[in-house]
Tab-separated table of C-alpha atoms and ligand atoms in Angstrom:
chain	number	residue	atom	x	y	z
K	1	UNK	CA	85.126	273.238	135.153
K	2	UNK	CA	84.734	269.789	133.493
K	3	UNK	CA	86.168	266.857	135.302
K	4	UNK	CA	88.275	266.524	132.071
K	5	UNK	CA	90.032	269.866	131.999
K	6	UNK	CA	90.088	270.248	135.487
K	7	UNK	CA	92.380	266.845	135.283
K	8	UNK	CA	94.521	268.299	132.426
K	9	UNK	CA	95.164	271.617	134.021
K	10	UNK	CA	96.523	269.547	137.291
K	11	UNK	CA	99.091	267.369	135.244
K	12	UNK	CA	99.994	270.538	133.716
K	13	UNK	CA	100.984	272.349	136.701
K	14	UNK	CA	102.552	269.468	138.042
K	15	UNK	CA	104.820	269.165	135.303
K	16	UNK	CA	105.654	273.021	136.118
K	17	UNK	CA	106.425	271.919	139.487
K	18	UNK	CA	108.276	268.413	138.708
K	19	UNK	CA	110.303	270.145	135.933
K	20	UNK	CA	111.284	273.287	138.105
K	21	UNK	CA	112.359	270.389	140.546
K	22	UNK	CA	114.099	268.108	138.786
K	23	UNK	CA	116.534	270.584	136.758
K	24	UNK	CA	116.725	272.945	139.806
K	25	UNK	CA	115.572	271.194	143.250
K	26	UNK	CA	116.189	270.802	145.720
K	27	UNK	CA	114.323	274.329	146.656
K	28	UNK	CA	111.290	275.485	148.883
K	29	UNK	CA	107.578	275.782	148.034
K	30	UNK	CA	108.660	279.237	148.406
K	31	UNK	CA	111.290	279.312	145.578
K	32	UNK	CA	108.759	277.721	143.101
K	33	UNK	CA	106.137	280.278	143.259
K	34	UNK	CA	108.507	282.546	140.561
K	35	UNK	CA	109.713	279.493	138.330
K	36	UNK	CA	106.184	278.007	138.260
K	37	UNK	CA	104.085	281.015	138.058
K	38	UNK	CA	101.547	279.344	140.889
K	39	UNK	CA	100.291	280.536	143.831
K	40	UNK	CA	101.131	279.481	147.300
K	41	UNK	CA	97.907	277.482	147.791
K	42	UNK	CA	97.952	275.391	144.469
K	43	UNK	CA	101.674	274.685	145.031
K	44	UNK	CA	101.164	273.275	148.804
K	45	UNK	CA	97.956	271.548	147.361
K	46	UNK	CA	100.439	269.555	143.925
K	47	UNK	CA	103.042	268.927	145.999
K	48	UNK	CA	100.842	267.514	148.645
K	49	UNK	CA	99.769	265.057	145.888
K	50	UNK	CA	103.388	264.739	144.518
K	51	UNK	CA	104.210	263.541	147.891
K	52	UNK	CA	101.727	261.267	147.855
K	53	UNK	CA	102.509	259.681	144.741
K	54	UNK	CA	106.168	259.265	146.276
K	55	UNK	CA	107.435	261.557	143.345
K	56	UNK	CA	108.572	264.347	145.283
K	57	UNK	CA	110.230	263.991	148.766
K	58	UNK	CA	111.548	266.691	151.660
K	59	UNK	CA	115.205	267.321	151.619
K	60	UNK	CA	115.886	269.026	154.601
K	61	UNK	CA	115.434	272.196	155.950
K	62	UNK	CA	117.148	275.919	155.309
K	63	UNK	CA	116.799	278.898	156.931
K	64	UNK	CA	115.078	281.623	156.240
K	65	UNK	CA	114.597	285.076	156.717
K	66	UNK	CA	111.963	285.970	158.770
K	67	UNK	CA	110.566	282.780	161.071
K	68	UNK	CA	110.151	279.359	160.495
K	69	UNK	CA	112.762	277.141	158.307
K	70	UNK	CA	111.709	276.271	155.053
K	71	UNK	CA	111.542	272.611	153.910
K	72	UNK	CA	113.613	271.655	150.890
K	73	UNK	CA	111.444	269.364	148.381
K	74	UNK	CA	113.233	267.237	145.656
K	75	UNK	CA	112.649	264.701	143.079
K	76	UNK	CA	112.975	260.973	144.430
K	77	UNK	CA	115.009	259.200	142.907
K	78	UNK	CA	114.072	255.951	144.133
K	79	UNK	CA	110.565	256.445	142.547
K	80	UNK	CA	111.901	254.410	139.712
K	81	UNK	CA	114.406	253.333	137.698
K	82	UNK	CA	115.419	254.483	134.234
K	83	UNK	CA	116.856	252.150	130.940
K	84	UNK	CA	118.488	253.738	128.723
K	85	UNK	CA	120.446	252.059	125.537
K	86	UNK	CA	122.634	252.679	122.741
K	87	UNK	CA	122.864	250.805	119.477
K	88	UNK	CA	125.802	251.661	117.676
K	89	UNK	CA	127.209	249.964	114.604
K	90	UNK	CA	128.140	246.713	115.759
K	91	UNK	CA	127.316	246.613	119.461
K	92	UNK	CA	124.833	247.779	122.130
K	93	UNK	CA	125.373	249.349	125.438
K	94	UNK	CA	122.454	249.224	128.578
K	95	UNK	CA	122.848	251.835	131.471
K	96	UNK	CA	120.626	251.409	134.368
K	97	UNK	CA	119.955	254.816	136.687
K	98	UNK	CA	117.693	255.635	139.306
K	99	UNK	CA	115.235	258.819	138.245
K	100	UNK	CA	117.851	261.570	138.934
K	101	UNK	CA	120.217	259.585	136.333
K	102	UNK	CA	123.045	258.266	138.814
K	103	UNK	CA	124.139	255.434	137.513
K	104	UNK	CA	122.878	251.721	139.104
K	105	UNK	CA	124.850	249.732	136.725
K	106	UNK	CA	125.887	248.713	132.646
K	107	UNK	CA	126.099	245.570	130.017
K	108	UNK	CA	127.892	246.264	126.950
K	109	UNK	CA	127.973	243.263	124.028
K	110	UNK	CA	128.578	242.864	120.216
K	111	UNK	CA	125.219	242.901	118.371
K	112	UNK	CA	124.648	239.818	116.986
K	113	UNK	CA	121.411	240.641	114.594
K	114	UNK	CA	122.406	243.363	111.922
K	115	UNK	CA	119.397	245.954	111.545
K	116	UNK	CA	117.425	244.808	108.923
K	117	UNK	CA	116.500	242.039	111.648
K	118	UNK	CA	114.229	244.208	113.893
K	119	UNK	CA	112.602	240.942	115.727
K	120	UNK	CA	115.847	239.489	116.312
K	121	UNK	CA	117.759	243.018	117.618
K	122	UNK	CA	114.445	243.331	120.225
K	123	UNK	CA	115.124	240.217	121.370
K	124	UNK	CA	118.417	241.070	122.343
K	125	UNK	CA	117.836	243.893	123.881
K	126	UNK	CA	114.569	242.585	126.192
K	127	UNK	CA	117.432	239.874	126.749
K	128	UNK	CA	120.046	241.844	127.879
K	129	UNK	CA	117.998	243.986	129.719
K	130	UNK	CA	116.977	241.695	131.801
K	131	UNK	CA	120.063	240.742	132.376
K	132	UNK	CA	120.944	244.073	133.542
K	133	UNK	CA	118.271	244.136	136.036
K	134	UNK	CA	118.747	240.353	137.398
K	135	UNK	CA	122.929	241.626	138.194
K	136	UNK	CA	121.689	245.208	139.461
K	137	UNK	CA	118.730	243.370	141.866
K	138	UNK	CA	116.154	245.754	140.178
K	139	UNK	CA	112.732	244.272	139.445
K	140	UNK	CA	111.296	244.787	135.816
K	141	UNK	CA	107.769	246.679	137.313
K	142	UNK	CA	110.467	249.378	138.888
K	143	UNK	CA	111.648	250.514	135.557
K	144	UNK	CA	109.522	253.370	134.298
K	145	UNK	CA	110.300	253.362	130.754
K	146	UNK	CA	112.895	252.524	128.425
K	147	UNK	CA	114.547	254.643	125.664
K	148	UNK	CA	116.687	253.737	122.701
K	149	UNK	CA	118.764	255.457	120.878
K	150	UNK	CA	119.267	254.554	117.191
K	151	UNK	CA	121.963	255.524	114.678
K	152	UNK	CA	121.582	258.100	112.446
K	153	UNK	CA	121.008	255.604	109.243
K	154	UNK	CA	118.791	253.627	110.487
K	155	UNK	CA	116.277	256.216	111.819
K	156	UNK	CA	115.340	256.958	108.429
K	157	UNK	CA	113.473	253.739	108.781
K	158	UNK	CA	111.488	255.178	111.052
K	159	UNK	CA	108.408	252.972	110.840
K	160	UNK	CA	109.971	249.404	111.228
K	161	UNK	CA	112.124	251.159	114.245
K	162	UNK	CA	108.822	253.203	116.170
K	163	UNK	CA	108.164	252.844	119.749
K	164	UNK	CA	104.910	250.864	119.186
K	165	UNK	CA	106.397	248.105	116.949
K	166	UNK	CA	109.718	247.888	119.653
K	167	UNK	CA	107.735	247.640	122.231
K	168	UNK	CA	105.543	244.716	121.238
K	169	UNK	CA	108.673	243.361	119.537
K	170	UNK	CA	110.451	243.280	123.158
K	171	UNK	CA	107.233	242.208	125.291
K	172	UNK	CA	108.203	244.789	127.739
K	173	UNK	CA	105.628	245.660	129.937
K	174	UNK	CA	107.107	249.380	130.014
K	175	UNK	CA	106.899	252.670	127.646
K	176	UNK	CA	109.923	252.351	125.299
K	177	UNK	CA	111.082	255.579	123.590
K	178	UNK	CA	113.415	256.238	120.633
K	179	UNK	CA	115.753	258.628	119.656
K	180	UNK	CA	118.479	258.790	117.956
K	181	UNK	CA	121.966	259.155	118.163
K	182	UNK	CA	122.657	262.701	118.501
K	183	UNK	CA	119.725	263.930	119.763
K	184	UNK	CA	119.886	261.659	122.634
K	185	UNK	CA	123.949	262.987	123.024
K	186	UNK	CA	122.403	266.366	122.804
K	187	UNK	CA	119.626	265.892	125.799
K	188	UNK	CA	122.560	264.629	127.864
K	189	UNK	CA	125.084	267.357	127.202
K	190	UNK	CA	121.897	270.261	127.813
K	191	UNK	CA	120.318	268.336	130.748
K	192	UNK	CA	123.179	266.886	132.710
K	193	UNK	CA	126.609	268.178	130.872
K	194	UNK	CA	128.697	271.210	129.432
K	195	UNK	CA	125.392	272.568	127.708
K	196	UNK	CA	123.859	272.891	130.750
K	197	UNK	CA	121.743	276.278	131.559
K	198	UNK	CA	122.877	277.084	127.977
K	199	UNK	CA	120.046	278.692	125.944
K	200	UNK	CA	120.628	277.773	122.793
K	201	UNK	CA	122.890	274.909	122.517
K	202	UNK	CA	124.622	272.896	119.322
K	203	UNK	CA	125.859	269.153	120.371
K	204	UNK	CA	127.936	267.553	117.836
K	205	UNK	CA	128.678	263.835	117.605
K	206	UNK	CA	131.625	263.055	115.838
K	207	UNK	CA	131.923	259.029	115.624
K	208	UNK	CA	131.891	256.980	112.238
K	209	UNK	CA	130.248	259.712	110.874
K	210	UNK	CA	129.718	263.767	111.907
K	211	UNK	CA	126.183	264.840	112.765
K	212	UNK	CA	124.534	268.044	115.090
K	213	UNK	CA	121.778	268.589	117.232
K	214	UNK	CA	120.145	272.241	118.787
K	215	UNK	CA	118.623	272.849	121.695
K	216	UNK	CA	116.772	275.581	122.030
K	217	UNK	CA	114.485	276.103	125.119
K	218	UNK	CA	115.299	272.547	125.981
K	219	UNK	CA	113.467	271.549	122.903
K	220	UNK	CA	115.967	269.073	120.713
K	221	UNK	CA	116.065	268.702	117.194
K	222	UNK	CA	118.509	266.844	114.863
K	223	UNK	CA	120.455	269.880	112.148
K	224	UNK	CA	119.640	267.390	109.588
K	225	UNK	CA	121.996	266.446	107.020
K	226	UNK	CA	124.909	268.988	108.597
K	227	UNK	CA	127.163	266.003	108.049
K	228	UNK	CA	126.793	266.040	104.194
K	229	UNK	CA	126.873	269.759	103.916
K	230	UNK	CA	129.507	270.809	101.345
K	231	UNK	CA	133.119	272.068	103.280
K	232	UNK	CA	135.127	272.029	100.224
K	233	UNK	CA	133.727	272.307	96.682
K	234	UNK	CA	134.670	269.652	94.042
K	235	UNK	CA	136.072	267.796	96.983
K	236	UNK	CA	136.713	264.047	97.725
K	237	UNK	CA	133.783	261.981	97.326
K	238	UNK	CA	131.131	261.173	100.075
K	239	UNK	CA	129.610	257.809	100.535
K	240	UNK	CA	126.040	259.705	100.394
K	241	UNK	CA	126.660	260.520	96.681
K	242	UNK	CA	127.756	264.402	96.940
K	243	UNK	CA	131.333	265.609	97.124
K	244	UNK	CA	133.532	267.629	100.186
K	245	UNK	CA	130.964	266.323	102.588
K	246	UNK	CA	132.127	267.515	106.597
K	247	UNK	CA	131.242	263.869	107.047
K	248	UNK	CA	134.493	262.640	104.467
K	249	UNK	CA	136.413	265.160	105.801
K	250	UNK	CA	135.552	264.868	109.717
K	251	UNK	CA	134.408	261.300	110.166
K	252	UNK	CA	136.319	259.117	111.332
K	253	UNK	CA	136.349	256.850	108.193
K	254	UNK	CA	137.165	259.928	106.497
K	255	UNK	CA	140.562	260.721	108.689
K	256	UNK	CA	141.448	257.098	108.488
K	257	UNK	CA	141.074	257.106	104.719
K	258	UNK	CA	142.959	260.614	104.269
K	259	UNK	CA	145.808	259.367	106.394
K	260	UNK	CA	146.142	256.140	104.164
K	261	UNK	CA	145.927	257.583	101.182
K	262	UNK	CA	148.257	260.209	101.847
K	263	UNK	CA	150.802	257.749	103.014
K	264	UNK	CA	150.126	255.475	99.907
K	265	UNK	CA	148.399	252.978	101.598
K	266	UNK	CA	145.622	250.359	100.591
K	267	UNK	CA	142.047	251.696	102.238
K	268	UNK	CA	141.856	251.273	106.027
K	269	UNK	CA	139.361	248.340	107.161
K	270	UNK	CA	136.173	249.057	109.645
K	271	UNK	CA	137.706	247.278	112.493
K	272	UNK	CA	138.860	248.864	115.218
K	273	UNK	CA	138.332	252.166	114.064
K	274	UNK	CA	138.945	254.116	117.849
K	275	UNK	CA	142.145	252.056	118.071
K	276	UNK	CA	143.586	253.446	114.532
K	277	UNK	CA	142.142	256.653	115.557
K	278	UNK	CA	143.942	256.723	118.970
K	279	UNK	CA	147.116	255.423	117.459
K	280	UNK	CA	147.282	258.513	114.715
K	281	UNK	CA	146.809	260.898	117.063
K	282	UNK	CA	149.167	259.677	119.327
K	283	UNK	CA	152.076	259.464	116.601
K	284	UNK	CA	151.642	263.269	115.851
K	285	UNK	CA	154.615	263.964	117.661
K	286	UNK	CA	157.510	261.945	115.590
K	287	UNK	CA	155.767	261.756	112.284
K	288	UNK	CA	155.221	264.246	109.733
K	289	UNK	CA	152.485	262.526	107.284
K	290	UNK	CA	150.488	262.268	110.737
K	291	UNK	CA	150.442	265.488	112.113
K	292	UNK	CA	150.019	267.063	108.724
K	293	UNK	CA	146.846	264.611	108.509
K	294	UNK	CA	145.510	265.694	111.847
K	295	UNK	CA	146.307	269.207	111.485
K	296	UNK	CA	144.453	269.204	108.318
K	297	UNK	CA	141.633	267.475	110.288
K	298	UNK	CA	141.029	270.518	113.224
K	299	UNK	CA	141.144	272.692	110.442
K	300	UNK	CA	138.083	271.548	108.418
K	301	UNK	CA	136.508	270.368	112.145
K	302	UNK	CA	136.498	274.461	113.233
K	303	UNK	CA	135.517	275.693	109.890
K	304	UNK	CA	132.575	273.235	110.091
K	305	UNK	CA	131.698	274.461	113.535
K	306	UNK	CA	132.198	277.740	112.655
K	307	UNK	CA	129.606	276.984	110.024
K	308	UNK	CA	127.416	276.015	112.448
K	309	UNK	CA	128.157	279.063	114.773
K	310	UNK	CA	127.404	281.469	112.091
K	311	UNK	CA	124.244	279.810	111.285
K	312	UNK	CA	122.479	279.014	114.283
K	313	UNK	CA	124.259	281.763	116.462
K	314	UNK	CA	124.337	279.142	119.523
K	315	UNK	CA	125.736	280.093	123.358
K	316	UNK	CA	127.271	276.937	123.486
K	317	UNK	CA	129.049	274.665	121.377
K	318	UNK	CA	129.316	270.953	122.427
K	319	UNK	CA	131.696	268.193	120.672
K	320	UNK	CA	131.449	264.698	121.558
K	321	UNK	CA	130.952	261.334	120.179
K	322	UNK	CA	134.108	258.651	120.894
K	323	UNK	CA	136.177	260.521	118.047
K	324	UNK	CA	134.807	263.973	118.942
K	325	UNK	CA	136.004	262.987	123.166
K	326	UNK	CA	139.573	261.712	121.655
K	327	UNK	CA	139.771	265.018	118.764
K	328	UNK	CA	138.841	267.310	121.583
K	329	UNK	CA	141.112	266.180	124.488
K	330	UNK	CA	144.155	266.609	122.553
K	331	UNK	CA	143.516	269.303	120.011
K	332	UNK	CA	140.427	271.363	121.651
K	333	UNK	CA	142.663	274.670	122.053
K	334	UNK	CA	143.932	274.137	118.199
K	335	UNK	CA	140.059	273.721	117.555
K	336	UNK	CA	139.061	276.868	118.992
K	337	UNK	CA	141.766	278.800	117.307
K	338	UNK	CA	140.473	277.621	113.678
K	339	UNK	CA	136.610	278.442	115.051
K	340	UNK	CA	137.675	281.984	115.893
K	341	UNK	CA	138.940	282.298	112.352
K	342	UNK	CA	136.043	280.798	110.441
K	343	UNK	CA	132.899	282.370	112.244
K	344	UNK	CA	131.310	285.602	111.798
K	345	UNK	CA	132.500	288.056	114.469
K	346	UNK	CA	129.003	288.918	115.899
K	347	UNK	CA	128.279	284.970	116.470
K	348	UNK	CA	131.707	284.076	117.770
K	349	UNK	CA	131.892	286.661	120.580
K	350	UNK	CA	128.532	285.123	122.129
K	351	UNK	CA	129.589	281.442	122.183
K	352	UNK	CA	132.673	278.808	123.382
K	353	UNK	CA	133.177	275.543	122.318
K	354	UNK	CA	133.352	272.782	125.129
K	355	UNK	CA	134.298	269.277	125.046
K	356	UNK	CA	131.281	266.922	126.266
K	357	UNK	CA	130.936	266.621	129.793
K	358	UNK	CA	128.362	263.570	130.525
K	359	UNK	CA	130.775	261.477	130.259
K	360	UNK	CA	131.470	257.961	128.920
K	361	UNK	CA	127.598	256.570	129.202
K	362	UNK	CA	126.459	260.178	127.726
K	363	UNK	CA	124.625	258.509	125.148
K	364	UNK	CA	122.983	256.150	127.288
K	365	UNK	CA	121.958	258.877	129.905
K	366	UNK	CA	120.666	260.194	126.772
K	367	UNK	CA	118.378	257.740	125.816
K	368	UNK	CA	117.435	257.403	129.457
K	369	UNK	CA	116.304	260.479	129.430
K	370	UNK	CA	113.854	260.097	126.842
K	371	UNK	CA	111.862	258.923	129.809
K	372	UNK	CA	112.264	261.853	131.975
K	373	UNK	CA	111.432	263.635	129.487
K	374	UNK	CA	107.959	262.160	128.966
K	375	UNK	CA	107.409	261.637	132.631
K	376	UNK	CA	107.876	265.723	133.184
K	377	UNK	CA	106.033	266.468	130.554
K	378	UNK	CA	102.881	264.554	131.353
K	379	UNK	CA	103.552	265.497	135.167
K	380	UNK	CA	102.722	261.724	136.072
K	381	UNK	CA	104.757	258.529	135.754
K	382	UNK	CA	104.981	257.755	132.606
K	383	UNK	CA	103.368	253.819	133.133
K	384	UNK	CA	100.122	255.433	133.995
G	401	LIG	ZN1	128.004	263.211	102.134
């Protein structure tokens, strides 16, 4: 075999064996041989080199049935650290976690450059990453990589935003990685939340906006314009030009314009849109304009997921984004109810709904994982 695809076929089966470890480790060179498909002698020979490279690690010892213990291998997460940040709207969040994503540390700041100003928005993030890294005592040449995660309207700019152009734009000496909102929500609900060892999985992010991501397989891809999909025909008008949008409906611009409107108020401003969102829900109880509002609200939210169930016939439904957390947490049985109604029998009896469960830095685990994701892919740190 040529030096060449001798080299590939190695990575290749050590991303079998890092993957297999990382979403299932700590096991036994034993337990690998059925999720790798590889034989004892080329798993004792990768991890051997695994080892070496300080990627993999022993984790203690189990028993086993006949004769010796078996050693327990696992990723190490001290191999290197992850970055992992989230531009929203008006400000920008930077998680730092070691490779098995615990969390090291966090900076959170208004954005000071709006996004037309690429240069200037790298700048702050190189600046506040390094930040992050002088408070957490983590040197820059321990990071592996970097990911981003971009909202959903500025990703259609996809050139002035790609990895290449951030990264010189930064002067980071590291792979940086983009994403973009939701999909990075949806690797961090599949890998390390309430999608988790879910086949076919449907993460929705309901912020500002509404927008949905499927896994399938692990593989992630954005249910493109789901947000400006038509829920009621003739409907109220959608800032993307169509009418009855989920988006006007769900959104949370779209609740806070509903409930002014329907209480004969002037339009809401864009300030502190979870406040006014926290507040409405809140004043369910003693007013009547406001729980009509928000009962209104779960019922378009489960006929749009129901929508989605029907379509993509998912085992798992997961709703998060800020507004989707603060929806869910008071009204997720009311949500479920209205699903059960508005999907098609055969689809609904395979699937539940969930509320997000990665937590309040899921969408910077998300973009941190953008990293892991390349690293088990390749089967080498991702620097190399
Ligand atoms: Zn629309």
């Amino acid at each position: 075999m040529r030096g060449d695809s001798a080299r590939m076929l190695r990575r290749h089966n050590e991303s079998l064996i890092l993957s297999a470890l990382y979403h299932d480790g700590p096991m036994s060179r034993v337990e690998l041989g059925p999720l790798t498909g590889l034989g004892p002698a080329a798993i004792s020979q990768l991890v051997s080199g695994l080892r070496r490279s300080r990627l993999v690690r022993e984790a203690g010892q189990v028993a086993s049935s006949g004769g010796r213990p078996r050693v327990l291998l696992e990723i190490d997460p001290d191999f290197g650290y992850l970055a992992g940040v989230d531009l929203t709207g008006d400000s920008v969040a930077w998680g730092l976690f070691d490779l098995t994503m615990r969390p090291v540390d966090m900076l959170r700041r208004k954005l000071r450059s709006g996004f037309t100003d690429v240069e200037g928005l790298a700048r702050e993030l190189t600046s506040g990453l390094r930040e992050l890294l002088n408070s957490a005592d983590v040197r820059e040449p321990d990071l592996l990589g970097m990911g981003i995660g971009l909202p959903k309207t500025v990703t259609a700019l996809a050139e002035e935003w790609s990895p290449g152009r951030l990264k010189s734009l930064t002067g980071l000496e590291i792979p940086v990685f983009v994403g973009c909102g939701v999909t990075n929500h949806a690797l961090a609900e599949s890998r390390f939340g309430a999608g988790r060892g879910f086949e076919r999985v449907i993460v929705v992010e309901i912020g500002a906006g509404a927008d949905a991501a499927l896994v399938v397989d692990g593989h992630v891809e954005r249910i493109c314009e789901w947000g400006h999909t038509t829920l009621d025909f003739g409907g109220r008008p959608c800032h993307c030009g169509s009418r009855g949008c989920v988006e006007a409906y769900v959104g949370v611009r779209g609740i806070l314009q509903r409930y002014h409107e329907s209480c004969g108020l002037q339009p809401p401003s864009r300030e502190k849109e979870s406040a006014k969102l926290s507040a409405l829900l809140r004043s369910t109880a003693n007013s009547g304009p406001a729980a009509a509002l928000v009962r209104e609200t779960v019922g378009y939210l489960g006929a749009a997921l129901g929508n989605l169930i029907s379509l993509f016939t998912p085992s798992k439904v997961v709703l998060t984004g800020w507004a989707g957390l603060l929806l869910g947490k008071r009204f997720m049985t009311d949500i479920r109810k209205v699903v059960a109604g508005y999907t098609s029998q055969h689809a609904y009896r395979h699937t539940s709904v969930d509320l997000g469960g990665a937590g309040p830095r899921a969408a910077m685990i998300g973009a941190a994982a953008l990293t892991v994701e390349a690293l088990l892919a390749r089967g080498e740190d991702p620097r190399a």
